[in-house]
PDB file of C-alpha atoms in Angstrom:
ATOM      1  CA  UNK V 163     -79.412 -29.399-142.200  1.00 67.00           C
ATOM      2  CA  UNK V 164     -78.266 -26.290-143.221  1.00 69.00           C
ATOM      3  CA  UNK V 165     -78.331 -28.013-146.566  1.00 61.00           C
ATOM      4  CA  UNK V 166     -81.708 -28.879-146.494  1.00 53.00           C
ATOM      5  CA  UNK V 167     -83.053 -25.066-144.663  1.00 51.00           C
ATOM      6  CA  UNK V 168     -81.009 -23.626-147.705  1.00 47.00           C
ATOM      7  CA  UNK V 169     -82.051 -25.269-150.449  1.00 45.00           C
ATOM      8  CA  UNK V 170     -86.286 -24.430-148.631  1.00 45.00           C
ATOM      9  CA  UNK V 171     -85.407 -21.358-148.654  1.00 44.00           C
ATOM     10  CA  UNK V 172     -84.426 -21.227-152.611  1.00 43.00           C
ATOM     11  CA  UNK V 173     -86.797 -22.852-153.889  1.00 42.00           C
ATOM     12  CA  UNK V 174     -89.437 -20.034-151.607  1.00 43.00           C
ATOM     13  CA  UNK V 175     -87.071 -17.571-153.440  1.00 44.00           C
ATOM     14  CA  UNK V 176     -87.903 -19.257-156.994  1.00 43.00           C
ATOM     15  CA  UNK V 177     -91.070 -19.465-156.045  1.00 40.00           C
ATOM     16  CA  UNK V 178     -91.878 -16.244-155.000  1.00 39.00           C
ATOM     17  CA  UNK V 179     -90.411 -14.507-158.086  1.00 36.00           C
ATOM     18  CA  UNK V 180     -91.862 -16.125-160.439  1.00 36.00           C
ATOM     19  CA  UNK V 181     -95.939 -15.884-158.834  1.00 40.00           C
ATOM     20  CA  UNK V 182     -94.425 -11.934-158.958  1.00 39.00           C
ATOM     21  CA  UNK V 183     -93.268 -11.969-162.178  1.00 39.00           C
ATOM     22  CA  UNK V 184     -96.850 -13.882-163.373  1.00 48.00           C
ATOM     23  CA  UNK V 185     -99.102 -10.978-161.531  1.00 60.00           C
ATOM     24  CA  UNK V 186    -101.717  -9.311-163.469  1.00 75.00           C
ATOM     25  CA  UNK V 187    -100.611  -5.368-164.806  1.00 84.00           C
ATOM     26  CA  UNK V 188    -103.850  -3.532-166.302  1.00 85.00           C
ATOM     27  CA  UNK V 189    -103.877  -4.307-169.998  1.00 79.00           C
ATOM     28  CA  UNK V 190    -104.799  -7.627-168.696  1.00 92.00           C
ATOM     29  CA  UNK V 191    -106.938  -7.124-165.853  1.00 93.00           C
ATOM     30  CA  UNK V 192    -109.301  -4.913-168.074  1.00 93.00           C
ATOM     31  CA  UNK V 193    -109.944  -8.656-170.189  1.00 94.00           C
ATOM     32  CA  UNK V 194    -113.817  -9.006-170.381  1.00 94.00           C
ATOM     33  CA  UNK V 195    -117.290  -7.913-170.163  1.00 94.00           C
ATOM     34  CA  UNK V 196    -118.199  -4.933-167.484  1.00 94.00           C
ATOM     35  CA  UNK V 197    -121.011  -3.011-167.291  1.00 92.00           C
ATOM     36  CA  UNK V 198    -122.129  -0.102-165.746  1.00 87.00           C
ATOM     37  CA  UNK V 199    -124.246   0.221-162.975  1.00 79.00           C
ATOM     38  CA  UNK V 200    -127.456   1.129-164.680  1.00 80.00           C
ATOM     39  CA  UNK V 201    -127.380  -1.026-167.293  1.00 79.00           C
ATOM     40  CA  UNK V 202    -126.610   1.560-170.055  1.00 80.00           C
ATOM     41  CA  UNK V 203    -123.629   0.961-171.059  1.00 85.00           C
ATOM     42  CA  UNK V 204    -121.322  -1.747-171.606  1.00 90.00           C
ATOM     43  CA  UNK V 205    -118.112  -2.192-172.842  1.00 92.00           C
ATOM     44  CA  UNK V 206    -115.628  -5.641-173.585  1.00 94.00           C
ATOM     45  CA  UNK V 207    -111.450  -4.824-174.025  1.00 95.00           C
ATOM     46  CA  UNK V 208    -110.409  -8.595-176.133  1.00 96.00           C
ATOM     47  CA  UNK V 209    -106.426  -9.690-176.218  1.00 94.00           C
ATOM     48  CA  UNK V 210    -105.158  -7.769-179.178  1.00 94.00           C
ATOM     49  CA  UNK V 211    -106.203  -4.344-178.179  1.00 96.00           C
ATOM     50  CA  UNK V 212    -110.252  -4.031-179.200  1.00 96.00           C
ATOM     51  CA  UNK V 213    -113.120  -3.458-177.947  1.00 94.00           C
ATOM     52  CA  UNK V 214    -116.832  -3.488-178.341  1.00 92.00           C
ATOM     53  CA  UNK V 215    -119.140  -1.162-176.280  1.00 88.00           C
ATOM     54  CA  UNK V 216    -122.539  -1.119-176.606  1.00 87.00           C
ATOM     55  CA  UNK V 217    -125.831   0.497-175.522  1.00 84.00           C
ATOM     56  CA  UNK V 218    -125.949   4.186-174.870  1.00 76.00           C
ATOM     57  CA  UNK V 219    -122.390   5.313-175.724  1.00 70.00           C
ATOM     58  CA  UNK V 220    -122.620   8.330-173.890  1.00 68.00           C
ATOM     59  CA  UNK V 221    -122.851   7.451-170.819  1.00 68.00           C
ATOM     60  CA  UNK V 222    -118.706   7.533-171.203  1.00 73.00           C
ATOM     61  CA  UNK V 223    -117.886  10.151-172.382  1.00 71.00           C
ATOM     62  CA  UNK V 224    -120.608  13.540-173.685  1.00 65.00           C
ATOM     63  CA  UNK V 225    -118.539  13.397-176.854  1.00 60.00           C
ATOM     64  CA  UNK V 226    -121.241  10.270-177.933  1.00 63.00           C
ATOM     65  CA  UNK V 227    -124.040  11.448-176.918  1.00 61.00           C
ATOM     66  CA  UNK V 228    -125.380  11.406-180.523  1.00 58.00           C
ATOM     67  CA  UNK V 229    -124.269   7.749-180.664  1.00 59.00           C
ATOM     68  CA  UNK V 230    -126.380   4.953-178.779  1.00 60.00           C
ATOM     69  CA  UNK V 231    -124.987   1.441-181.239  1.00 69.00           C
ATOM     70  CA  UNK V 232    -122.851  -1.062-180.854  1.00 80.00           C
ATOM     71  CA  UNK V 233    -119.869  -0.698-181.983  1.00 85.00           C
ATOM     72  CA  UNK V 234    -116.068  -2.051-181.640  1.00 90.00           C
ATOM     73  CA  UNK V 235    -112.993   0.101-181.525  1.00 93.00           C
ATOM     74  CA  UNK V 236    -109.981  -0.154-180.110  1.00 96.00           C
ATOM     75  CA  UNK V 237    -107.720   0.176-177.231  1.00 96.00           C
ATOM     76  CA  UNK V 238    -104.664   1.007-175.278  1.00 96.00           C
ATOM     77  CA  UNK V 239    -103.309   1.402-171.668  1.00 96.00           C
ATOM     78  CA  UNK V 240     -99.994   2.976-171.179  1.00 95.00           C
ATOM     79  CA  UNK V 241     -98.140   3.414-167.168  1.00 95.00           C
ATOM     80  CA  UNK V 242     -97.367   6.650-166.728  1.00 94.00           C
ATOM     81  CA  UNK V 243     -93.739   6.333-165.780  1.00 95.00           C
ATOM     82  CA  UNK V 244     -94.306   9.757-163.703  1.00 94.00           C
ATOM     83  CA  UNK V 245     -97.330   9.219-162.022  1.00 92.00           C
ATOM     84  CA  UNK V 246     -97.476   5.699-161.265  1.00 93.00           C
ATOM     85  CA  UNK V 247    -101.231   5.772-163.096  1.00 94.00           C
ATOM     86  CA  UNK V 248    -102.475   3.744-166.236  1.00 96.00           C
ATOM     87  CA  UNK V 249    -103.595   5.687-168.792  1.00 96.00           C
ATOM     88  CA  UNK V 250    -106.716   3.966-171.283  1.00 96.00           C
ATOM     89  CA  UNK V 251    -107.949   5.848-174.538  1.00 96.00           C
ATOM     90  CA  UNK V 252    -110.489   4.169-176.312  1.00 93.00           C
ATOM     91  CA  UNK V 253    -110.630   5.259-180.305  1.00 93.00           C
ATOM     92  CA  UNK V 254    -113.724   4.752-181.964  1.00 86.00           C
ATOM     93  CA  UNK V 255    -115.077   5.781-185.329  1.00 83.00           C
ATOM     94  CA  UNK V 256    -118.683   5.981-185.143  1.00 72.00           C
ATOM     95  CA  UNK V 257    -119.715   9.068-188.062  1.00 75.00           C
ATOM     96  CA  UNK V 258    -116.909  10.472-186.978  1.00 79.00           C
ATOM     97  CA  UNK V 259    -113.417   9.212-185.370  1.00 85.00           C
ATOM     98  CA  UNK V 260    -113.961   9.149-181.832  1.00 85.00           C
ATOM     99  CA  UNK V 261    -109.866   9.320-179.196  1.00 91.00           C
ATOM    100  CA  UNK V 262    -111.131   8.988-175.564  1.00 91.00           C
ATOM    101  CA  UNK V 263    -108.788   9.905-171.992  1.00 95.00           C
ATOM    102  CA  UNK V 264    -109.137   8.798-168.740  1.00 96.00           C
ATOM    103  CA  UNK V 265    -107.294   7.745-166.004  1.00 96.00           C
ATOM    104  CA  UNK V 266    -107.743   3.944-165.093  1.00 96.00           C
ATOM    105  CA  UNK V 267    -108.174   4.520-160.930  1.00 95.00           C
ATOM    106  CA  UNK V 268    -109.514   0.714-159.980  1.00 94.00           C
ATOM    107  CA  UNK V 269    -109.076  -1.867-161.317  1.00 92.00           C
ATOM    108  CA  UNK V 270    -110.041  -5.795-159.623  1.00 90.00           C
ATOM    109  CA  UNK V 271    -111.730  -8.650-160.425  1.00 86.00           C
ATOM    110  CA  UNK V 272    -115.310  -6.621-159.643  1.00 91.00           C
ATOM    111  CA  UNK V 273    -114.640  -3.420-160.055  1.00 94.00           C
ATOM    112  CA  UNK V 274    -112.976  -0.852-163.008  1.00 95.00           C
ATOM    113  CA  UNK V 275    -113.019   2.602-162.299  1.00 95.00           C
ATOM    114  CA  UNK V 276    -112.103   5.334-164.689  1.00 94.00           C
ATOM    115  CA  UNK V 277    -111.406   8.774-165.173  1.00 95.00           C
ATOM    116  CA  UNK V 278    -112.021  11.575-167.738  1.00 94.00           C
ATOM    117  CA  UNK V 279    -108.566  13.362-168.445  1.00 94.00           C
ATOM    118  CA  UNK V 280    -110.775  15.790-170.086  1.00 91.00           C
ATOM    119  CA  UNK V 281    -113.975  17.004-168.040  1.00 91.00           C
ATOM    120  CA  UNK V 282    -112.087  14.880-164.247  1.00 93.00           C
ATOM    121  CA  UNK V 283    -115.269  12.645-164.132  1.00 91.00           C
ATOM    122  CA  UNK V 284    -115.305   9.602-163.099  1.00 92.00           C
ATOM    123  CA  UNK V 285    -117.018   6.826-164.404  1.00 89.00           C
ATOM    124  CA  UNK V 286    -117.099   2.567-162.841  1.00 92.00           C
ATOM    125  CA  UNK V 287    -117.882  -0.867-164.192  1.00 93.00           C
ATOM    126  CA  UNK V 288    -118.719  -4.008-163.067  1.00 94.00           C
ATOM    127  CA  UNK V 289    -117.763  -7.247-164.559  1.00 92.00           C
ATOM    128  CA  UNK V 290    -120.595  -8.587-166.218  1.00 86.00           C
ATOM    129  CA  UNK V 291    -120.919 -12.468-165.654  1.00 65.00           C
ATOM    130  CA  UNK V 292    -117.218 -12.838-163.362  1.00 47.00           C
ATOM    131  CA  UNK V 293    -115.249 -12.070-167.161  1.00 44.00           C
ATOM    132  CA  UNK V 294    -112.105 -10.467-164.816  1.00 39.00           C
ATOM    133  CA  UNK V 295    -110.099 -11.960-162.759  1.00 39.00           C
ATOM    134  CA  UNK V 296    -107.642 -10.030-160.329  1.00 38.00           C
ATOM    135  CA  UNK V 297    -107.986  -8.181-157.631  1.00 35.00           C
ATOM    136  CA  UNK V 298    -105.470  -5.755-157.594  1.00 36.00           C
ATOM    137  CA  UNK V 299    -104.719  -1.464-157.913  1.00 35.00           C
ATOM    138  CA  UNK V 300    -103.718  -0.810-160.935  1.00 39.00           C
ATOM    139  CA  UNK V 301    -102.512   2.630-159.600  1.00 38.00           C
ATOM    140  CA  UNK V 302    -101.844   4.641-156.545  1.00 37.00           C
ATOM    141  CA  UNK V 303    -104.312   6.647-157.002  1.00 37.00           C
ATOM    142  CA  UNK V 304    -107.968   6.476-155.794  1.00 35.00           C
ATOM    143  CA  UNK V 305    -111.289   7.240-157.336  1.00 35.00           C
ATOM    144  CA  UNK V 306    -112.945  10.825-155.045  1.00 36.00           C
ATOM    145  CA  UNK V 307    -115.807   9.892-157.287  1.00 37.00           C
ATOM    146  CA  UNK V 308    -116.794   6.080-157.817  1.00 34.00           C
ATOM    147  CA  UNK V 309    -120.060   6.707-158.516  1.00 35.00           C
ATOM    148  CA  UNK V 310    -121.447   5.291-162.504  1.00 34.00           C
ATOM    149  CA  UNK V 311    -121.969   7.568-165.126  1.00 35.00           C
ATOM    150  CA  UNK V 312    -125.537   8.171-166.306  1.00 31.00           C
TER     151      UNK V 312
END
């Protein structure tokens, strides 16, 4: 009887370890299509660090106020070990090269919220067509304002 209980506990421990090792990280959670609440801008994140912005690019940065086109760029997500926050960097080449930096404050199955490092402005997006997966916060910090940028 003791051997059966010990074996069961070991099997459960292995299963728990497997699930925790397979937990989705923000670079996996962000994959898919997102749109702001007004439908003005869409973001799509693909494997390999490729992203696409569609609609009015000014909706995620005043630096992009002149651009209202579909454009493909790159993205990176890096965890700041000191703050435990995940930083999202977007790079686009329009007429000029533009680098945008954000802190991800929430990333779940249905919501992506990030804050501009430069302005402190909060941007919120919802999953488009439910193409994202998972539902855990990206960091310990939370957004102070979850409204979408206009």
